[in-house]
Tab-separated table of C-alpha atoms in Angstrom:
chain	number	residue	atom	x	y	z
A	1	MET	CA	0.085	-0.151	-0.007
A	2	ILE	CA	2.740	2.242	1.061
A	3	LEU	CA	4.694	1.144	-2.157
A	4	LEU	CA	1.539	1.847	-4.292
A	5	GLY	CA	1.863	5.692	-2.698
A	6	ILE	CA	5.163	6.152	-3.043
A	7	LYS	CA	4.867	4.874	-7.190
A	8	ARG	CA	2.231	7.457	-7.127
A	9	ILE	CA	3.707	10.507	-5.924
A	10	THR	CA	6.666	9.391	-8.214
A	11	ARG	CA	4.622	9.350	-11.161
A	12	LEU	CA	2.821	12.729	-10.038
A	13	TYR	CA	6.237	14.291	-9.624
A	14	GLY	CA	7.410	13.244	-13.288
A	15	VAL	CA	4.405	14.226	-14.629
A	16	MET	CA	5.131	17.579	-12.958
A	17	TYR	CA	8.557	17.786	-14.080
A	18	LEU	CA	7.488	17.245	-17.706
A	19	MET	CA	5.203	20.080	-17.539
A	20	LEU	CA	7.793	22.548	-16.380
A	21	ILE	CA	9.864	21.271	-19.104
A	22	PHE	CA	7.219	21.818	-21.217
A	23	LEU	CA	6.769	25.216	-19.725
A	24	PHE	CA	10.000	26.182	-20.122
A	25	ALA	CA	10.165	25.122	-23.677
A	26	LEU	CA	7.468	27.913	-24.482
A	27	VAL	CA	8.814	30.488	-22.923
A	28	CYS	CA	12.102	29.752	-24.647
A	29	MET	CA	9.887	29.795	-28.032
A	30	SER	CA	7.961	32.859	-27.160
A	31	ALA	CA	11.375	34.890	-26.631
A	32	SER	CA	12.711	36.550	-29.859
A	33	ASP	CA	16.083	35.770	-30.981
A	34	SER	CA	18.842	33.561	-29.772
A	35	SER	CA	22.455	31.069	-28.901
A	36	ALA	CA	25.492	29.345	-27.388
A	37	ALA	CA	26.993	25.729	-26.823
A	38	PRO	CA	25.364	22.501	-25.119
A	39	ILE	CA	26.125	21.947	-21.223
A	40	THR	CA	26.183	18.057	-21.451
A	41	PHE	CA	28.043	17.409	-24.428
A	42	ASN	CA	30.328	19.236	-27.066
A	43	THR	CA	29.387	21.567	-29.909
A	44	ALA	CA	30.964	21.827	-33.249
A	45	LEU	CA	31.790	25.359	-33.286
A	46	PRO	CA	34.946	26.578	-33.755
A	47	VAL	CA	38.277	26.924	-31.506
A	48	ALA	CA	40.328	30.078	-33.275
A	49	LYS	CA	43.571	28.685	-34.248
A	50	GLY	CA	46.242	29.180	-31.653
A	51	GLU	CA	43.449	30.064	-28.925
A	52	GLY	CA	42.396	27.968	-25.894
A	53	ILE	CA	39.197	27.440	-23.667
A	54	LEU	CA	39.123	26.265	-20.289
A	55	ARG	CA	36.429	24.914	-18.680
A	56	VAL	CA	35.593	24.144	-14.928
A	57	GLN	CA	32.692	21.884	-14.122
A	58	THR	CA	31.197	20.600	-11.039
A	59	MET	CA	28.673	17.603	-11.308
A	60	TYR	CA	26.973	16.759	-8.613
A	61	LEU	CA	25.122	12.757	-9.091
A	62	ARG	CA	23.126	11.020	-6.670
A	63	SER	CA	21.107	7.653	-6.492
A	64	THR	CA	19.533	6.246	-4.059
A	65	ASP	CA	16.779	4.393	-5.345
A	66	ASP	CA	18.163	1.008	-4.376
A	67	GLN	CA	15.140	-1.918	-3.363
A	68	SER	CA	17.344	-4.517	-2.340
A	69	ALA	CA	18.119	-4.652	1.570
A	70	GLN	CA	21.725	-3.086	1.170
A	71	ASP	CA	19.958	-0.039	0.586
A	72	ARG	CA	22.560	1.630	-1.318
A	73	GLU	CA	23.405	5.159	-1.604
A	74	LEU	CA	25.517	6.736	-4.237
A	75	THR	CA	27.274	10.111	-4.341
A	76	VAL	CA	29.393	11.343	-6.870
A	77	TRP	CA	31.116	14.734	-7.087
A	78	THR	CA	33.187	15.208	-10.532
A	79	PHE	CA	34.889	18.174	-11.421
A	80	PRO	CA	36.436	17.755	-14.706
A	81	ALA	CA	38.799	20.272	-16.053
A	82	VAL	CA	38.807	21.067	-20.077
A	83	GLY	CA	41.280	22.619	-22.065
A	84	ALA	CA	40.330	23.593	-25.754
A	85	TYR	CA	43.047	24.658	-28.224
A	86	GLY	CA	42.764	25.316	-31.754
A	87	ILE	CA	45.227	23.842	-34.166
A	88	THR	CA	43.851	25.431	-37.052
A	89	GLY	CA	40.509	27.104	-37.294
A	90	ASP	CA	38.895	23.758	-38.114
A	91	LEU	CA	41.130	21.502	-35.969
A	92	ALA	CA	40.808	21.349	-32.498
A	93	VAL	CA	41.815	19.531	-29.499
A	94	PHE	CA	40.294	18.697	-26.203
A	95	GLY	CA	41.872	17.549	-23.054
A	96	ILE	CA	39.711	16.592	-20.129
A	97	VAL	CA	40.786	15.576	-16.428
A	98	PRO	CA	38.425	15.123	-14.037
A	99	VAL	CA	38.624	15.134	-10.109
A	100	LEU	CA	36.171	12.615	-8.183
A	101	ASP	CA	35.108	12.374	-5.184
A	102	LYS	CA	32.629	8.949	-5.063
A	103	SER	CA	31.063	7.669	-1.966
A	104	LEU	CA	29.000	4.470	-1.643
A	105	GLU	CA	26.933	3.851	1.571
A	106	THR	CA	25.427	0.298	2.039
A	107	ASN	CA	23.780	-1.848	4.755
A	108	THR	CA	26.380	-4.474	6.137
A	109	PRO	CA	25.911	-7.300	8.825
A	110	LEU	CA	28.382	-4.627	11.001
A	111	GLY	CA	25.809	-2.149	10.125
A	112	ARG	CA	26.066	0.811	7.938
A	113	ARG	CA	29.163	1.446	5.852
A	114	THR	CA	30.529	4.136	3.535
A	115	ARG	CA	33.441	3.197	1.003
A	116	GLY	CA	35.162	5.549	-1.815
A	117	ASP	CA	38.071	7.768	-2.487
A	118	THR	CA	39.065	10.770	-3.636
A	119	GLY	CA	41.633	12.016	-6.946
A	120	ILE	CA	41.816	12.237	-10.217
A	121	GLY	CA	40.036	10.176	-12.313
A	122	ASP	CA	40.972	8.673	-16.434
A	123	ALA	CA	41.816	11.829	-18.582
A	124	THR	CA	40.356	11.785	-22.262
A	125	LEU	CA	41.859	13.531	-25.092
A	126	ILE	CA	39.494	13.968	-27.977
A	127	ILE	CA	40.396	15.700	-31.726
A	128	ARG	CA	37.777	17.110	-33.562
A	129	TYR	CA	37.820	18.203	-37.410
A	130	THR	CA	34.987	20.606	-38.870
A	131	LEU	CA	34.177	18.116	-41.896
A	132	TRP	CA	32.043	20.388	-43.634
A	133	LYS	CA	30.368	24.154	-42.738
A	134	GLU	CA	27.931	26.790	-44.270
A	135	ASP	CA	28.664	29.722	-43.230
A	136	ARG	CA	26.229	33.105	-43.649
A	137	LEU	CA	25.825	36.409	-42.074
A	138	GLY	CA	24.447	35.712	-38.222
A	139	GLN	CA	24.207	31.918	-38.736
A	140	THR	CA	26.186	28.519	-39.430
A	141	ILE	CA	25.935	24.908	-39.706
A	142	ARG	CA	28.679	22.656	-39.575
A	143	ILE	CA	29.527	18.808	-38.866
A	144	ALA	CA	32.455	18.007	-36.941
A	145	PRO	CA	33.506	14.485	-36.356
A	146	PHE	CA	35.692	13.548	-33.238
A	147	ILE	CA	37.642	10.619	-32.365
A	148	GLY	CA	39.510	10.326	-28.765
A	149	ILE	CA	40.668	7.896	-25.993
A	150	GLU	CA	40.123	7.590	-22.404
A	151	VAL	CA	43.353	6.844	-20.693
A	152	PRO	CA	44.004	5.442	-17.156
A	153	THR	CA	45.051	8.146	-15.490
A	154	GLY	CA	43.064	7.417	-12.403
A	155	GLU	CA	43.480	4.647	-9.622
A	156	ASP	CA	42.226	1.695	-10.345
A	157	ASP	CA	43.127	-0.804	-7.753
A	158	LYS	CA	42.368	1.383	-4.590
A	159	LYS	CA	42.064	-0.976	-1.612
A	160	ASP	CA	40.603	-0.129	2.238
A	161	ALA	CA	39.859	-1.977	5.500
A	162	VAL	CA	37.084	-4.386	3.722
A	163	GLY	CA	39.451	-4.993	0.970
A	164	ARG	CA	39.764	-3.854	-2.840
A	165	LEU	CA	37.046	-1.248	-4.293
A	166	PRO	CA	34.288	-2.169	-6.553
A	167	GLN	CA	35.367	-1.400	-10.052
A	168	ASP	CA	32.833	1.167	-10.177
A	169	LEU	CA	33.922	2.915	-7.010
A	170	GLN	CA	37.558	3.221	-7.835
A	171	LEU	CA	38.555	6.360	-9.475
A	172	GLY	CA	39.978	4.956	-12.704
A	173	SER	CA	39.032	1.844	-14.897
A	174	GLY	CA	42.846	1.268	-15.559
A	175	SER	CA	42.010	0.468	-19.360
A	176	TRP	CA	42.235	2.320	-22.634
A	177	ASP	CA	39.005	3.016	-24.175
A	178	PRO	CA	38.709	4.633	-27.434
A	179	LEU	CA	35.724	6.466	-28.125
A	180	ALA	CA	34.407	8.333	-31.772
A	181	GLY	CA	31.443	10.420	-33.030
A	182	MET	CA	30.028	13.088	-34.777
A	183	ILE	CA	28.318	16.421	-34.032
A	184	ILE	CA	26.039	18.663	-36.270
A	185	THR	CA	25.385	22.150	-34.923
A	186	TRP	CA	23.318	25.025	-36.457
A	187	GLN	CA	23.457	28.258	-35.024
A	188	THR	CA	21.854	31.543	-35.763
A	189	LEU	CA	21.627	34.714	-33.592
A	190	ASN	CA	18.461	33.592	-32.420
A	191	ARG	CA	18.954	29.950	-31.726
A	192	GLN	CA	21.175	26.974	-31.805
A	193	ILE	CA	20.407	23.089	-32.382
A	194	ASP	CA	23.377	20.763	-31.554
A	195	ALA	CA	23.235	17.105	-32.041
A	196	ALA	CA	25.646	14.370	-31.260
A	197	VAL	CA	25.665	10.638	-32.018
A	198	SER	CA	29.112	8.879	-29.623
A	199	TYR	CA	30.353	5.684	-29.052
A	200	LYS	CA	32.833	4.517	-26.682
A	201	LEU	CA	34.534	0.970	-26.803
A	202	ASN	CA	35.656	0.146	-23.418
A	203	THR	CA	38.483	-2.479	-23.089
A	204	LYS	CA	39.397	-4.714	-20.251
A	205	ALA	CA	41.632	-4.114	-17.193
A	206	ASN	CA	42.033	-5.778	-14.036
A	207	ASP	CA	40.068	-8.612	-15.132
A	208	PHE	CA	36.656	-6.326	-15.718
A	209	ARG	CA	35.273	-4.886	-18.688
A	210	PHE	CA	32.666	-1.718	-18.337
A	211	GLY	CA	30.115	-2.296	-21.011
A	212	ASP	CA	30.705	-0.139	-24.192
A	213	GLU	CA	28.507	3.030	-24.417
A	214	ALA	CA	26.356	5.046	-27.035
A	215	ARG	CA	25.290	8.005	-26.331
A	216	PHE	CA	22.519	10.417	-28.611
A	217	ASP	CA	22.652	13.886	-27.468
A	218	ILE	CA	20.520	16.739	-28.749
A	219	SER	CA	20.805	20.435	-27.148
A	220	TYR	CA	18.241	23.126	-28.295
A	221	GLN	CA	19.571	26.505	-26.896
A	222	HIS	CA	17.436	30.150	-27.267
A	223	ARG	CA	18.195	33.525	-26.312
A	224	ILE	CA	16.154	35.194	-23.776
A	225	ARG	CA	17.867	38.539	-23.143
A	226	PRO	CA	18.573	40.600	-24.877
A	227	GLN	CA	15.187	40.127	-26.436
A	228	GLU	CA	16.202	42.715	-28.940
A	229	LEU	CA	19.854	42.815	-30.413
A	230	GLY	CA	21.576	46.188	-30.686
A	231	ALA	CA	24.838	47.622	-31.807
A	232	GLY	CA	28.239	45.619	-30.055
A	233	VAL	CA	28.277	42.260	-28.343
A	234	PRO	CA	25.988	41.967	-25.322
A	235	ALA	CA	25.733	39.497	-22.827
A	236	PHE	CA	23.133	36.892	-23.625
A	237	ILE	CA	21.106	34.876	-21.341
A	238	TYR	CA	20.268	31.735	-23.142
A	239	GLY	CA	17.530	29.176	-22.104
A	240	VAL	CA	18.609	25.847	-22.628
A	241	LEU	CA	17.023	22.117	-22.974
A	242	GLU	CA	18.840	19.135	-23.705
A	243	SER	CA	17.932	14.947	-24.092
A	244	ASN	CA	20.657	12.498	-23.207
A	245	LEU	CA	19.984	9.201	-24.665
A	246	ILE	CA	22.469	6.458	-22.955
A	247	TRP	CA	22.358	2.956	-23.609
A	248	GLN	CA	25.413	0.815	-21.733
A	249	ASP	CA	26.052	-2.515	-22.708
A	250	LYS	CA	26.671	-4.908	-19.572
A	251	ASN	CA	30.112	-5.282	-17.811
A	252	LYS	CA	32.092	-8.087	-18.053
A	253	ILE	CA	33.674	-9.542	-14.807
A	254	GLY	CA	36.199	-12.434	-15.450
A	255	GLY	CA	34.343	-12.686	-19.189
A	256	VAL	CA	31.017	-13.038	-17.537
A	257	ARG	CA	28.456	-10.592	-18.280
A	258	ASP	CA	27.234	-8.941	-14.945
A	259	LYS	CA	23.497	-8.950	-15.032
A	260	ASP	CA	22.871	-6.051	-12.784
A	261	SER	CA	24.908	-3.654	-14.902
A	262	GLY	CA	23.638	-1.595	-17.948
A	263	GLY	CA	20.855	-0.344	-19.392
A	264	ILE	CA	19.175	2.738	-21.165
A	265	THR	CA	18.607	5.657	-19.452
A	266	TRP	CA	17.143	8.994	-20.861
A	267	PHE	CA	17.780	12.242	-19.198
A	268	LEU	CA	16.301	15.551	-20.209
A	269	THR	CA	18.265	18.419	-18.713
A	270	PRO	CA	16.884	21.944	-18.575
A	271	GLY	CA	19.411	24.649	-17.963
A	272	ILE	CA	20.568	28.392	-18.125
A	273	GLN	CA	23.736	30.032	-19.811
A	274	TYR	CA	24.923	33.663	-19.303
A	275	VAL	CA	27.615	33.982	-22.239
A	276	THR	CA	29.682	37.283	-22.624
A	277	LYS	CA	32.891	37.027	-25.030
A	278	ARG	CA	35.104	35.854	-22.483
A	279	ILE	CA	33.103	33.629	-20.215
A	280	VAL	CA	30.291	31.282	-20.709
A	281	ALA	CA	28.532	30.416	-16.786
A	282	GLU	CA	25.999	27.707	-17.009
A	283	ALA	CA	23.881	25.642	-14.569
A	284	ALA	CA	21.515	22.492	-15.130
A	285	VAL	CA	19.923	19.725	-14.146
A	286	GLN	CA	20.177	16.362	-16.019
A	287	VAL	CA	17.007	14.415	-14.578
A	288	PRO	CA	16.540	10.747	-15.659
A	289	VAL	CA	12.992	10.511	-17.266
A	290	ILE	CA	13.326	6.460	-18.731
A	291	GLN	CA	15.794	4.097	-16.536
A	292	GLU	CA	15.410	0.724	-17.755
A	293	LEU	CA	18.390	-0.712	-15.960
A	294	ASN	CA	19.517	-4.282	-16.192
A	295	GLY	CA	18.908	-6.165	-12.653
A	296	LYS	CA	20.005	-4.409	-9.336
A	297	ALA	CA	21.784	-1.271	-11.361
A	298	LEU	CA	21.273	1.361	-9.610
A	299	LYS	CA	19.362	4.160	-10.704
A	300	ASN	CA	20.183	7.741	-10.909
A	301	ASP	CA	17.887	10.251	-8.847
A	302	PHE	CA	19.538	13.502	-10.557
A	303	ILE	CA	22.807	15.049	-11.675
A	304	GLY	CA	23.545	18.532	-10.959
A	305	ILE	CA	25.800	20.420	-13.213
A	306	VAL	CA	27.168	24.103	-12.827
A	307	SER	CA	30.237	25.072	-15.002
A	308	LEU	CA	32.477	28.029	-15.971
A	309	ARG	CA	34.244	28.432	-19.407
A	310	VAL	CA	36.830	31.210	-20.076
A	311	ASN	CA	38.138	32.180	-23.382
A	312	PHE	CA	42.092	32.922	-23.599
B	1	MET	CA	77.789	72.834	-57.464
B	2	HIS	CA	74.746	73.346	-59.655
B	3	LYS	CA	74.351	69.837	-60.519
B	4	GLY	CA	74.731	69.211	-56.558
B	5	SER	CA	72.200	71.261	-55.840
B	6	LEU	CA	69.630	69.884	-58.352
B	7	GLN	CA	69.793	66.179	-57.223
B	8	ALA	CA	69.310	67.392	-53.852
B	9	VAL	CA	66.088	69.102	-54.661
B	10	CYS	CA	65.096	66.046	-56.730
B	11	THR	CA	66.055	63.695	-53.873
B	12	GLY	CA	63.758	66.093	-51.508
B	13	ILE	CA	60.636	66.131	-53.804
B	14	ILE	CA	60.981	62.142	-54.362
B	15	VAL	CA	60.813	61.840	-50.497
B	16	LEU	CA	58.078	64.018	-49.966
B	17	LEU	CA	55.891	62.078	-52.937
B	18	PHE	CA	57.143	58.983	-51.054
B	19	THR	CA	55.884	60.378	-48.050
B	20	SER	CA	52.526	61.778	-49.021
B	21	LEU	CA	52.110	58.006	-50.596
B	22	ALA	CA	53.383	56.201	-47.409
B	23	GLN	CA	50.282	58.697	-44.983
B	24	ALA	CA	47.919	57.535	-47.116
B	25	GLN	CA	46.577	53.914	-46.928
B	26	ILE	CA	43.514	51.969	-46.216
B	27	HIS	CA	43.112	53.628	-42.555
B	28	GLY	CA	39.569	51.723	-42.204
B	29	LEU	CA	37.915	48.245	-42.830
B	30	THR	CA	34.566	46.442	-42.475
B	31	VAL	CA	34.762	42.862	-43.087
B	32	ALA	CA	31.501	40.853	-42.842
B	33	VAL	CA	32.370	37.482	-40.257
B	34	GLU	CA	30.085	34.827	-42.105
B	35	GLY	CA	29.052	32.213	-39.564
B	36	MET	CA	29.663	34.518	-36.271
B	37	SER	CA	26.529	34.331	-34.368
B	38	CYS	CA	27.326	34.331	-30.250
B	39	PRO	CA	29.150	36.555	-28.097
B	40	PHE	CA	31.562	33.626	-26.870
B	41	CYS	CA	32.720	33.262	-30.791
B	42	ALA	CA	33.487	36.884	-31.599
B	43	PHE	CA	36.158	37.060	-28.720
B	44	GLY	CA	38.234	34.403	-31.034
B	45	VAL	CA	37.410	36.538	-34.054
B	46	GLU	CA	38.441	39.711	-32.245
B	47	LYS	CA	41.789	38.007	-30.867
B	48	LYS	CA	42.969	36.917	-34.676
B	49	LEU	CA	41.930	40.394	-35.795
B	50	GLN	CA	43.954	42.244	-33.234
B	51	GLN	CA	47.217	40.209	-34.611
B	52	VAL	CA	46.571	41.706	-37.685
B	53	GLU	CA	49.314	44.317	-38.392
B	54	GLY	CA	48.586	48.112	-38.456
B	55	VAL	CA	45.298	47.548	-36.654
B	56	GLU	CA	44.456	49.689	-33.476
B	57	SER	CA	41.265	48.742	-32.787
B	58	ILE	CA	38.136	46.783	-33.486
B	59	THR	CA	34.452	46.645	-32.880
B	60	ILE	CA	32.529	43.915	-33.297
B	61	ASP	CA	28.709	44.239	-34.253
B	62	MET	CA	26.779	41.262	-33.627
B	63	LYS	CA	23.719	41.893	-35.382
B	64	LYS	CA	25.058	42.872	-38.304
B	65	GLY	CA	27.621	40.106	-38.382
B	66	THR	CA	30.586	42.452	-39.141
B	67	ALA	CA	33.893	43.329	-37.410
B	68	SER	CA	35.073	47.089	-38.247
B	69	LEU	CA	38.706	47.792	-37.792
B	70	LYS	CA	40.691	51.115	-37.771
B	71	ALA	CA	44.331	51.454	-38.652
B	72	LYS	CA	47.143	53.008	-36.497
B	73	LYS	CA	48.357	56.592	-37.280
B	74	GLY	CA	50.003	56.163	-40.391
B	75	GLN	CA	49.890	52.502	-41.213
B	76	SER	CA	47.518	50.416	-43.298
B	77	ILE	CA	45.615	47.327	-43.000
B	78	GLY	CA	46.274	44.422	-45.187
B	79	ILE	CA	43.032	43.030	-46.747
B	80	THR	CA	44.408	39.550	-47.210
B	81	GLN	CA	45.914	39.360	-43.883
B	82	VAL	CA	42.329	40.299	-42.455
B	83	GLN	CA	40.897	37.401	-44.485
B	84	GLU	CA	43.372	34.898	-43.032
B	85	ALA	CA	42.601	35.967	-39.576
B	86	VAL	CA	38.794	35.569	-40.218
B	87	LYS	CA	39.422	32.098	-41.043
B	88	SER	CA	42.276	31.481	-38.230
B	89	SER	CA	39.320	32.155	-36.145
B	90	GLY	CA	37.042	29.168	-37.707
B	91	PHE	CA	34.835	31.341	-39.495
B	92	SER	CA	34.436	32.593	-42.942
B	93	PRO	CA	35.165	36.185	-44.599
B	94	GLY	CA	32.577	37.978	-46.372
B	95	LYS	CA	32.162	41.226	-48.021
B	96	ILE	CA	34.886	43.499	-47.345
B	97	MET	CA	34.367	47.494	-47.346
B	98	ILE	CA	37.654	49.833	-46.883
B	99	THR	CA	37.982	53.455	-46.433
B	100	ALA	CA	41.438	54.308	-48.152
B	101	ALA	CA	43.367	57.481	-49.215
B	102	GLY	CA	45.708	56.973	-52.229
B	103	MET	CA	46.724	58.076	-56.064
B	104	LEU	CA	44.022	57.905	-58.892
B	105	LYS	CA	45.643	56.937	-62.313
B	106	LEU	CA	44.571	55.325	-65.629
B	107	ASP	CA	45.596	52.125	-66.627
B	108	ASP	CA	47.128	51.082	-70.399
B	109	LYS	CA	43.459	50.397	-71.094
B	110	GLN	CA	42.377	53.625	-70.042
B	111	ARG	CA	40.073	52.289	-66.921
B	112	PRO	CA	40.716	54.006	-63.385
B	113	LEU	CA	43.087	52.588	-60.956
B	114	PHE	CA	43.657	53.382	-57.188
B	115	HIS	CA	46.426	52.977	-55.360
B	116	PRO	CA	46.528	53.478	-51.435
B	117	GLY	CA	49.599	53.933	-50.377
B	118	GLY	CA	51.094	51.446	-47.760
B	119	ALA	CA	48.899	48.750	-49.660
B	120	ALA	CA	50.137	45.542	-50.983
B	121	GLN	CA	47.597	46.035	-54.217
B	122	SER	CA	45.892	48.573	-56.601
B	123	PHE	CA	42.261	47.976	-57.007
B	124	LEU	CA	40.403	48.609	-60.467
B	125	LEU	CA	37.321	50.830	-59.912
B	126	THR	CA	34.261	49.197	-61.236
B	127	ASP	CA	30.681	49.820	-61.084
B	128	LEU	CA	30.752	53.277	-60.851
B	129	LYS	CA	27.940	55.329	-60.190
B	130	ASP	CA	27.039	58.173	-62.572
B	131	ALA	CA	27.616	60.435	-60.031
B	132	LEU	CA	30.970	59.390	-59.519
B	133	ARG	CA	31.987	58.492	-62.926
B	134	GLU	CA	32.961	61.574	-64.224
B	135	LYS	CA	34.578	62.935	-61.108
B	136	THR	CA	36.978	59.964	-60.745
B	137	LEU	CA	37.960	59.436	-64.154
B	138	SER	CA	38.676	63.369	-64.048
B	139	LEU	CA	40.964	62.369	-61.027
B	140	ALA	CA	42.630	59.644	-62.525
B	141	GLN	CA	43.392	61.375	-65.550
B	142	SER	CA	45.301	63.975	-63.768
B	143	GLY	CA	46.827	61.606	-61.238
B	144	LYS	CA	45.059	63.171	-58.105
B	145	SER	CA	44.874	61.862	-54.615
B	146	ALA	CA	41.607	60.471	-53.316
B	147	GLU	CA	39.744	59.186	-50.308
B	148	ILE	CA	37.576	56.308	-51.270
B	149	GLN	CA	34.926	54.520	-49.388
B	150	GLY	CA	33.555	51.036	-51.188
B	151	ALA	CA	33.206	47.376	-51.207
B	152	VAL	CA	36.435	45.858	-52.329
B	153	ARG	CA	36.256	41.998	-54.096
B	154	LYS	CA	39.049	39.879	-55.585
B	155	LYS	CA	37.942	38.319	-59.129
B	156	ASP	CA	40.640	36.801	-61.847
B	157	GLY	CA	43.289	37.639	-59.690
B	158	THR	CA	42.668	41.443	-59.861
B	159	TRP	CA	41.040	43.742	-56.824
B	160	ALA	CA	38.224	45.901	-57.885
B	161	LEU	CA	36.775	48.489	-55.904
B	162	ILE	CA	32.817	49.692	-56.099
B	163	PRO	CA	33.254	53.272	-54.558
B	164	GLU	CA	30.318	54.148	-52.830
B	165	SER	CA	31.769	57.658	-51.756
B	166	LEU	CA	34.792	59.556	-53.090
B	167	LYS	CA	36.227	62.913	-52.434
B	168	GLU	CA	39.541	64.959	-53.684
B	169	VAL	CA	42.334	64.916	-50.820
B	170	PRO	CA	44.340	68.104	-51.377
B	171	GLU	CA	47.996	67.749	-52.469
């Protein structure tokens, strides 16, 4: 009975959330003119030759929806630092180095225990090339494929008093994981749409292999302020709505598929951006609308993101 | 002695002429930056244009999609360098308008040519409006100096200038 009540409340919150998103989209649509870059994934917009962009983010992930007796509660703070550098007007490299703080609380026969670690995670290097572009006054459309690799810079064999931490609590995977994808960006003075597909091929390390990951992301950004463009380069405020569809294959432990891992998650991500010539300050919340996860895989409650980008 | 004085006077005239030409140049340029449509992107464009030799200041207008450059005193802005700078920022250079001072003359086909001092190229004056045609040809025939504002374009390896306004610069 109580469980049914909780389910109803959860559904009610879900409906309210979707209504909020819809209202937010309407507000964005009704405002005149707009544009920037997605919050949860990359854009195909250029990085000027010989120039750099630094992005620092704070991401807070919480997962508490565990129905098992373990009542797991996972909290992850991620602080990724992203550096972008333009080799030419069409070719850019990106480096991402995250600092992580992972903590998992579980019920054990000895009581409630917390395990986790803090430190540098796995770094990612990406190279992106603008394959095609059509520039016009006040608008651009461009297609940029990218390839990259996740490098095992994070600790992947951390032990505590209980023993070795489970692999997904380790800061690093220990493996070299290639990734590839493509981004399409259409930007005007009024609005911007980005869409990206990507695939990460996870490899084996420590007799463990994370499931491969495929993503399909879409972002819509709309200028809310100023409503009318004047002379010069005014600061813009954008309303952002993103969709992140993520599929992850099951992990393999000792060559055997882990039935309690992987699945499909669809996030809807409303956000806001403040954009000037030098900085972009932004905030967003990734809310899982659909989580079709395998077995007892832990579901996400939400992911909060605040971020700052600086042009150098 | 007399020969020496004559030589000195000629040298002086040449120096004066050279100085006069060197003072005339492309002192203002507006380039359409096609594809630039957000403030964060404008920064990269501004930085690359700032590196163009002779540029004193840049004003970007997001709504018009243009960057307007002003030259340092006594210096000229290179059109090709501006186009390269826009490309380096990841965008495409579009229509270019210049404000330049220089000499007008006729080429061997009796077409008006404009040579801004300090600029790397001469411009063939084309698409002359009726109101400007007579004045332009008259100044070109007598090899006078003028300040011209207009759009430039390169066609078949030749730079062309379509004047929108023209005024004689006193010698």
